[in-house]
Tab-separated table of C-alpha atoms and ligand atoms in Angstrom:
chain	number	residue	atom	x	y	z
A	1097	UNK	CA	-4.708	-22.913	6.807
A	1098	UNK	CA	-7.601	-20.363	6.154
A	1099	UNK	CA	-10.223	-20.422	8.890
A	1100	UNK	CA	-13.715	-21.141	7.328
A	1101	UNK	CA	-16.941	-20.252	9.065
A	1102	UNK	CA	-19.458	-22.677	9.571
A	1103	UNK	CA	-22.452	-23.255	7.483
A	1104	UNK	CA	-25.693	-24.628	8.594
A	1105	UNK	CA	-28.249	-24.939	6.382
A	1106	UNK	CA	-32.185	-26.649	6.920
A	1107	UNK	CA	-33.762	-28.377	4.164
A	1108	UNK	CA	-37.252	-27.976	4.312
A	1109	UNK	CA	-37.683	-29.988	0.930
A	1110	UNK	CA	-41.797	-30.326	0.113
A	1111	UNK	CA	-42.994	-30.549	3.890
A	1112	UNK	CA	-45.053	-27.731	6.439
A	1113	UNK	CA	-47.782	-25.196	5.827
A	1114	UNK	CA	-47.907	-21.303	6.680
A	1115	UNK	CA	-49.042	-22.099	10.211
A	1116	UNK	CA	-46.414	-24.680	10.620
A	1117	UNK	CA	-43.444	-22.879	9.725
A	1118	UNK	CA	-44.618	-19.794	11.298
A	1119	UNK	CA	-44.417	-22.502	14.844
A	1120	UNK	CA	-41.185	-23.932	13.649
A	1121	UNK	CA	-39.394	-20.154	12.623
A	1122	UNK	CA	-41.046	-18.696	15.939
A	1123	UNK	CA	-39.452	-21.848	18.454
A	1124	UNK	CA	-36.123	-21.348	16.354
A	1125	UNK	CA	-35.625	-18.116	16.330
A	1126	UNK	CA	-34.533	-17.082	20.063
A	1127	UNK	CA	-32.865	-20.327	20.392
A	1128	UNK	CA	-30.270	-19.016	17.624
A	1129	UNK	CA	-28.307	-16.541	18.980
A	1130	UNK	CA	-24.952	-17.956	20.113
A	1131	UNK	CA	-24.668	-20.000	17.695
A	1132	UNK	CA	-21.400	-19.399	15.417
A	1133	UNK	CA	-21.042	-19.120	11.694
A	1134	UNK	CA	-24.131	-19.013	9.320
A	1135	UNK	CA	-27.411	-20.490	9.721
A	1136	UNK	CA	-29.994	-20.779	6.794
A	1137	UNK	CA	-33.246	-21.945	5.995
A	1138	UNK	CA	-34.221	-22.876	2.764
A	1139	UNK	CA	-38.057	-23.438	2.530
A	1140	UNK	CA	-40.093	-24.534	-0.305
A	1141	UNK	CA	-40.653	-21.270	-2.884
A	1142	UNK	CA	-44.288	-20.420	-1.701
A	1143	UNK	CA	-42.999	-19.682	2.121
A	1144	UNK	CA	-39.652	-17.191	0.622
A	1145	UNK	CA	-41.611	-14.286	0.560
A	1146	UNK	CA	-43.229	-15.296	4.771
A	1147	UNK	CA	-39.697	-16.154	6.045
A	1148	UNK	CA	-38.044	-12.982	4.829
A	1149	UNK	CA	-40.701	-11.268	7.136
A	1150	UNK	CA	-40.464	-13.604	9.877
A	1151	UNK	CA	-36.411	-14.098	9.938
A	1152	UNK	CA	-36.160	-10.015	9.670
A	1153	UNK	CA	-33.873	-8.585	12.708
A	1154	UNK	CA	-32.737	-12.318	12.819
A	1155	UNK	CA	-28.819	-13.536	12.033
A	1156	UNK	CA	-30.842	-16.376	10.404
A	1157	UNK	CA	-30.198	-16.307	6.383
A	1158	UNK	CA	-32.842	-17.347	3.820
A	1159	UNK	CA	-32.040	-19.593	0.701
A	1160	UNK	CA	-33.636	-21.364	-1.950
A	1161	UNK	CA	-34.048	-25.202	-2.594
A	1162	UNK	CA	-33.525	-25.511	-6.169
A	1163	UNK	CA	-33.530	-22.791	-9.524
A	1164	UNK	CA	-33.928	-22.685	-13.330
A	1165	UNK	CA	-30.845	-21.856	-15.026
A	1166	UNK	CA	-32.507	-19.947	-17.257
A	1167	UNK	CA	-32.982	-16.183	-16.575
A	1168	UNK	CA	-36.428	-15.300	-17.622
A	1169	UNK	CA	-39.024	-16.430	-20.650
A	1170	UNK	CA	-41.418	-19.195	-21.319
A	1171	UNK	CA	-40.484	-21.961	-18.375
A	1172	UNK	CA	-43.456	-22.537	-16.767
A	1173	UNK	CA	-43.549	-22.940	-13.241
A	1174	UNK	CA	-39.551	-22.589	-12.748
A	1175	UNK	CA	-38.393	-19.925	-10.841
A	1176	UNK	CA	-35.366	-17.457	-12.087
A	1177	UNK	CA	-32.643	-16.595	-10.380
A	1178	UNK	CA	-33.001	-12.824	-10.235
A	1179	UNK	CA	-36.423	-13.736	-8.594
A	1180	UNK	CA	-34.794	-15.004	-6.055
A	1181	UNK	CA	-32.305	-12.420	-5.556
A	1182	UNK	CA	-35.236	-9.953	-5.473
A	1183	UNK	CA	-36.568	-11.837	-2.562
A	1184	UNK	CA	-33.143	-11.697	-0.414
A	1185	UNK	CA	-31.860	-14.889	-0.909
A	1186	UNK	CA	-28.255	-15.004	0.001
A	1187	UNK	CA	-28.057	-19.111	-1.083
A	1188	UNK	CA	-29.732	-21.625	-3.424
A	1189	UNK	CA	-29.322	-25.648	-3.829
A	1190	UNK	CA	-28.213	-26.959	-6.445
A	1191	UNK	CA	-27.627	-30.460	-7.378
A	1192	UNK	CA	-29.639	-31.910	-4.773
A	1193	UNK	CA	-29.623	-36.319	-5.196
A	1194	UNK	CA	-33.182	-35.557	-4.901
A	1195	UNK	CA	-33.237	-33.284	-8.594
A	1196	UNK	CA	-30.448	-35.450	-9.789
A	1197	UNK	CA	-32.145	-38.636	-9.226
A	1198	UNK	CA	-36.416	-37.932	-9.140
A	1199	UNK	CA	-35.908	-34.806	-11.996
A	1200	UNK	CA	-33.260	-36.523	-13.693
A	1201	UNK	CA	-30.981	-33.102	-13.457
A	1202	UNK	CA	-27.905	-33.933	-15.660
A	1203	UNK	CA	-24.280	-32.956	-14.572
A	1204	UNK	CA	-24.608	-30.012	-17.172
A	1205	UNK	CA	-27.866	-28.249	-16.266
A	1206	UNK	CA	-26.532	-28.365	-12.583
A	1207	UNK	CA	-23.151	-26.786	-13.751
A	1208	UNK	CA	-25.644	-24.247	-15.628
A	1209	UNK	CA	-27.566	-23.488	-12.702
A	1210	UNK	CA	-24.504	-22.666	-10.693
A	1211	UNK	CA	-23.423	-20.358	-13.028
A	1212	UNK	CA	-26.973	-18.776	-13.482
A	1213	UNK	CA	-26.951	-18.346	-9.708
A	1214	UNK	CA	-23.779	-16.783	-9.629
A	1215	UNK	CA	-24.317	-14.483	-12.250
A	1216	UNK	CA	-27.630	-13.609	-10.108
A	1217	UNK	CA	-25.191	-12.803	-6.887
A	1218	UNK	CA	-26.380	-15.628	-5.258
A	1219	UNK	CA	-24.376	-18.330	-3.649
A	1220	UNK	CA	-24.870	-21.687	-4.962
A	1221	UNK	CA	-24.299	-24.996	-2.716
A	1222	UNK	CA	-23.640	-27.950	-5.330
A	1223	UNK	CA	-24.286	-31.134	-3.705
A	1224	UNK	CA	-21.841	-34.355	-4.535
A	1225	UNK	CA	-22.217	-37.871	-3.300
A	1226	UNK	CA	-22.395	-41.266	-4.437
A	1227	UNK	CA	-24.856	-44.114	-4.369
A	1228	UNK	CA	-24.496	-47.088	-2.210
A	1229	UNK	CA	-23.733	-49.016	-5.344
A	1230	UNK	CA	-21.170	-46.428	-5.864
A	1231	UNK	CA	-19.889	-46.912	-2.406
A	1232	UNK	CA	-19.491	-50.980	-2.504
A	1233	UNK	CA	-18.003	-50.951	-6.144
A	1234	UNK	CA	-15.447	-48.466	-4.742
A	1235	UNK	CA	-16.849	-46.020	-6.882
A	1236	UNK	CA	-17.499	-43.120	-4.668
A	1237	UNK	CA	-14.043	-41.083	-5.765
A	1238	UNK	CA	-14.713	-41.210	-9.335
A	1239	UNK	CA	-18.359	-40.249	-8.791
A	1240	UNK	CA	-18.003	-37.505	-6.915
A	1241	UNK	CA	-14.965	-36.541	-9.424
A	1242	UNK	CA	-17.241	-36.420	-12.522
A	1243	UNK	CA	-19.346	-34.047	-10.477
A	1244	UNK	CA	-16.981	-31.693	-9.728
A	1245	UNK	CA	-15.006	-31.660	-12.855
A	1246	UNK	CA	-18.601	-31.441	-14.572
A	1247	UNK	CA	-18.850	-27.708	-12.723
A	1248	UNK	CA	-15.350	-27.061	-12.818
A	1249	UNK	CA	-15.092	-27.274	-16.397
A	1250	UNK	CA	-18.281	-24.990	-16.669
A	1251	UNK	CA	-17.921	-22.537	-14.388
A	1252	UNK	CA	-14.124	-22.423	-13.607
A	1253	UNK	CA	-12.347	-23.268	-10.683
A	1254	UNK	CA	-12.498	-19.854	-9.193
A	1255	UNK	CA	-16.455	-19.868	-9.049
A	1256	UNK	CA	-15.552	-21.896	-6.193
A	1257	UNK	CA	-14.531	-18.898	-4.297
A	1258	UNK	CA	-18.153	-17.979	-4.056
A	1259	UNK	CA	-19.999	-20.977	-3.769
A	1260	UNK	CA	-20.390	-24.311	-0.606
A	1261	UNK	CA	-20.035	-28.104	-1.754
A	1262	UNK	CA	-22.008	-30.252	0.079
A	1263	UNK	CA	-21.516	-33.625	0.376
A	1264	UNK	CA	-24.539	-35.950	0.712
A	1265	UNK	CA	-23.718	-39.292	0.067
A	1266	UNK	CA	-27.119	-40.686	-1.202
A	1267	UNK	CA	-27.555	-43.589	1.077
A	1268	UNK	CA	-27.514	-41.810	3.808
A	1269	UNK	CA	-30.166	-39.042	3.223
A	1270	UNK	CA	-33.327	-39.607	4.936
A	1271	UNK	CA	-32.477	-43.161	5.794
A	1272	UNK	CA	-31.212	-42.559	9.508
A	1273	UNK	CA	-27.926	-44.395	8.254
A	1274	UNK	CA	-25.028	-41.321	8.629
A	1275	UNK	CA	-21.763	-41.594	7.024
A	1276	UNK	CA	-18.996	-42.652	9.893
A	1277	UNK	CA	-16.638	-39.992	10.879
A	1278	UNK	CA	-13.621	-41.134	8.812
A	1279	UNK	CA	-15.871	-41.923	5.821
A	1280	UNK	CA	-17.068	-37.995	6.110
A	1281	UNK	CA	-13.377	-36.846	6.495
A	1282	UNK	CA	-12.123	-39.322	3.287
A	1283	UNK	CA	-14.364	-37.662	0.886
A	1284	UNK	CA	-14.339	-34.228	1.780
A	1285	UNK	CA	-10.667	-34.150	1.769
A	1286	UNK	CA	-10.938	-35.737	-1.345
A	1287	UNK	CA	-12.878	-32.777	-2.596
A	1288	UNK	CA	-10.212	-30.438	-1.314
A	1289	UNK	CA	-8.193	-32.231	-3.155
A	1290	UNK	CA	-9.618	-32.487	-6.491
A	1291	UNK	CA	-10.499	-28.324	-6.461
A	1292	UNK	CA	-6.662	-28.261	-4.806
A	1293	UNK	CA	-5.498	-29.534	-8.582
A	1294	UNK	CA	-6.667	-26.522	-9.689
A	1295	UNK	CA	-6.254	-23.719	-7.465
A	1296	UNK	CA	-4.910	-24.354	-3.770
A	1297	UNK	CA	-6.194	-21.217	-2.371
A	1298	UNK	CA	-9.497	-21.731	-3.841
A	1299	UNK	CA	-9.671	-25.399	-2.287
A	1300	UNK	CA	-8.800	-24.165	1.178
A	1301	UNK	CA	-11.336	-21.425	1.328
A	1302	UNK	CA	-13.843	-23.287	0.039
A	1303	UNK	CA	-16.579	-24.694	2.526
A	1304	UNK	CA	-17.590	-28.361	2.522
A	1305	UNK	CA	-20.851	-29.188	4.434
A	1306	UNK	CA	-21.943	-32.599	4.969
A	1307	UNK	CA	-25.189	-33.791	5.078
A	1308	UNK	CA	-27.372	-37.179	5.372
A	1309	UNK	CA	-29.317	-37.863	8.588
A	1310	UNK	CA	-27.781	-35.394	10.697
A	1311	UNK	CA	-28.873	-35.566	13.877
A	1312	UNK	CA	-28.430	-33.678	17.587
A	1313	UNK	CA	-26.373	-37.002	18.817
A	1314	UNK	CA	-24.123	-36.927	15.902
A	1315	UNK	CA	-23.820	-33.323	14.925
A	1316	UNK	CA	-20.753	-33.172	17.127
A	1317	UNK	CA	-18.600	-35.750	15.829
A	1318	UNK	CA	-19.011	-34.667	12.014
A	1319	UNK	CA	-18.533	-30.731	12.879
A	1320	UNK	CA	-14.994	-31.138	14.452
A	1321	UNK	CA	-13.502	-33.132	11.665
A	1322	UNK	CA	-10.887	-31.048	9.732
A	1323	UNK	CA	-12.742	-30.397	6.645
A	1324	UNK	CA	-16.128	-30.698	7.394
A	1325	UNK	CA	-17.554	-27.275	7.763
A	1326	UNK	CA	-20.840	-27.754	8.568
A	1327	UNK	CA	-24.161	-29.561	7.923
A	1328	UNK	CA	-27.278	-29.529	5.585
A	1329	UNK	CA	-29.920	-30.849	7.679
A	1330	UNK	CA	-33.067	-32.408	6.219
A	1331	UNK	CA	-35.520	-34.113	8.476
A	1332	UNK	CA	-33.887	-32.906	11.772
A	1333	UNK	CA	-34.305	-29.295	10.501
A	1334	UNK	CA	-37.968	-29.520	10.832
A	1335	UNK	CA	-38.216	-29.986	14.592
A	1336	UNK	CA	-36.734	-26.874	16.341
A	1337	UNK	CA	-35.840	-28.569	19.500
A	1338	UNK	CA	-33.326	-31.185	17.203
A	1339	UNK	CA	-32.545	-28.515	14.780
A	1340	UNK	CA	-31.073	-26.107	17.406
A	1341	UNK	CA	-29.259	-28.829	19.426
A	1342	UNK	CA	-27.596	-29.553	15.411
A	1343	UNK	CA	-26.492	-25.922	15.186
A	1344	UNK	CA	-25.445	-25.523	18.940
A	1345	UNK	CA	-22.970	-28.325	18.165
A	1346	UNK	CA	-20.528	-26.129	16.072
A	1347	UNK	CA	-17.913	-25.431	17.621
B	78	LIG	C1	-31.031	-33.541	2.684
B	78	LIG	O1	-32.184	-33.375	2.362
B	78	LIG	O2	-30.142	-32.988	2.020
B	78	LIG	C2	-30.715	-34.349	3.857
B	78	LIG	C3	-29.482	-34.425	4.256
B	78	LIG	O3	-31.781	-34.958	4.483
B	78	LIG	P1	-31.728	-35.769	5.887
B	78	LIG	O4	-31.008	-34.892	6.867
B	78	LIG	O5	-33.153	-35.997	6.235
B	78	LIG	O6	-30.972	-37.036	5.636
């Protein structure tokens, strides 16, 4: 089995001002520095251009939250991917429940998106998970199918060799409710799985992160299961104290 390198990645979403994250970036920052794998922030847009100053000479990595698929033209207010890539972002979000649900993002524009990143040499992270609804129908397989297969059948199953799933089961984002150990481990094997149909070197390689109320008292127990390869953190990431504790729990 390939050995993957952990991913953490902090959420901003809509939340903190240029004094605020200047605070949050300056308490994070020297806390960082034994912590293995990848840690990334991914701010709202207006704060990209601050953080690349402020994370400079830092490990940390800088991403973006969401993306147009399109490359350039008359969009207003989206951002392109190219303008991202100009500002030194290594990763964007895609898919977020958030875009799915509030924007009503379909399966396809997402899919277009993470080829539009791609083609922009940026890493996308395509977030999969199911509704509670999903959940107590027994749905969550065949959800979180349809939005893989959606991107698979898009972008090709070796996209996947550049690009992090996360899985964020909807109920538990921003609720405080987090998804039990073996319910974590069921569906990202599962997604292993399903990319495994394809291409089993692709499916091994590939990281899965989970995320949904992530905290520092259960960082641990979701980091060490076998395909879980780290965490997107959303209201944790925005207190350094928690947010450090989250990373310093990779082992
Ligand atoms: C998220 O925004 O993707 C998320 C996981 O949020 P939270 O950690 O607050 O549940």
């Amino acid at each position: 089995m390939l050995k993957r390198q952990s991913l953490i990645v902090a959420n901003w979403k809509m939340n903190g001002s240029l004094d605020s994250i200047r605070r949050l970036v300056g308490a994070i920052v020297p806390g960082i520095k034994d912590v293995p794998g990848e840690v990334l922030i991914c701010p709202p847009f207006v704060y990209i251009a601050e953080l690349v100053k402020l994370l400079e000479k830092t490990t940390i990595r800088l991403g973006a939250q969401n993306v147009s698929q399109m490359e350039s033209g008359a969009f207003t207010g989206e951002i392109a991917p190219p303008m991202l890539k100009d500002l030194a972002c290594e990763y964007v979000i895609v898919g977020h429940s958030e875009r799915r649900m509030l924007y009503n993002e379909s399966a396809t524009q997402i899919a277009r998106k993470f080829v539009a990143v791609q083609a922009s040499g940026i890493i996308p992270i395509l977030c999969v998970g199911e509704l509670l609804e999903d959940r107590n129908a027994r749905g969550t397989e065949a959800v979180i199918a349809k939005q893989l297969d959606t991107v698979i059948e898009v972008a090709g199953i070796k996209a996947f060799r550049q690009a992090v799933i996360a899985y964020e089961p909807v109920w538990a984002i921003g609720t405080g409710k987090t998804a039990l150990p073996e319910q974590a481990q069921e569906v990202h094997e599962f997604i292993r799985l399903r990319l495994a149909r394809h291409d089993h070197k692709t499916a091994d390689s590939v990281r899965i992160i989970y995320g949904g109320s992530i905290k520092a008292d259960n960082a641990e127990q979701l980091f060490e299961l076998a395909d879980v390869d780290g965490g997107l953190i959303g209201g944790a990431s925005l207190v350094a104290k928690e947010f450090l504790a989250i990373c310093h729990s990779v082992r």
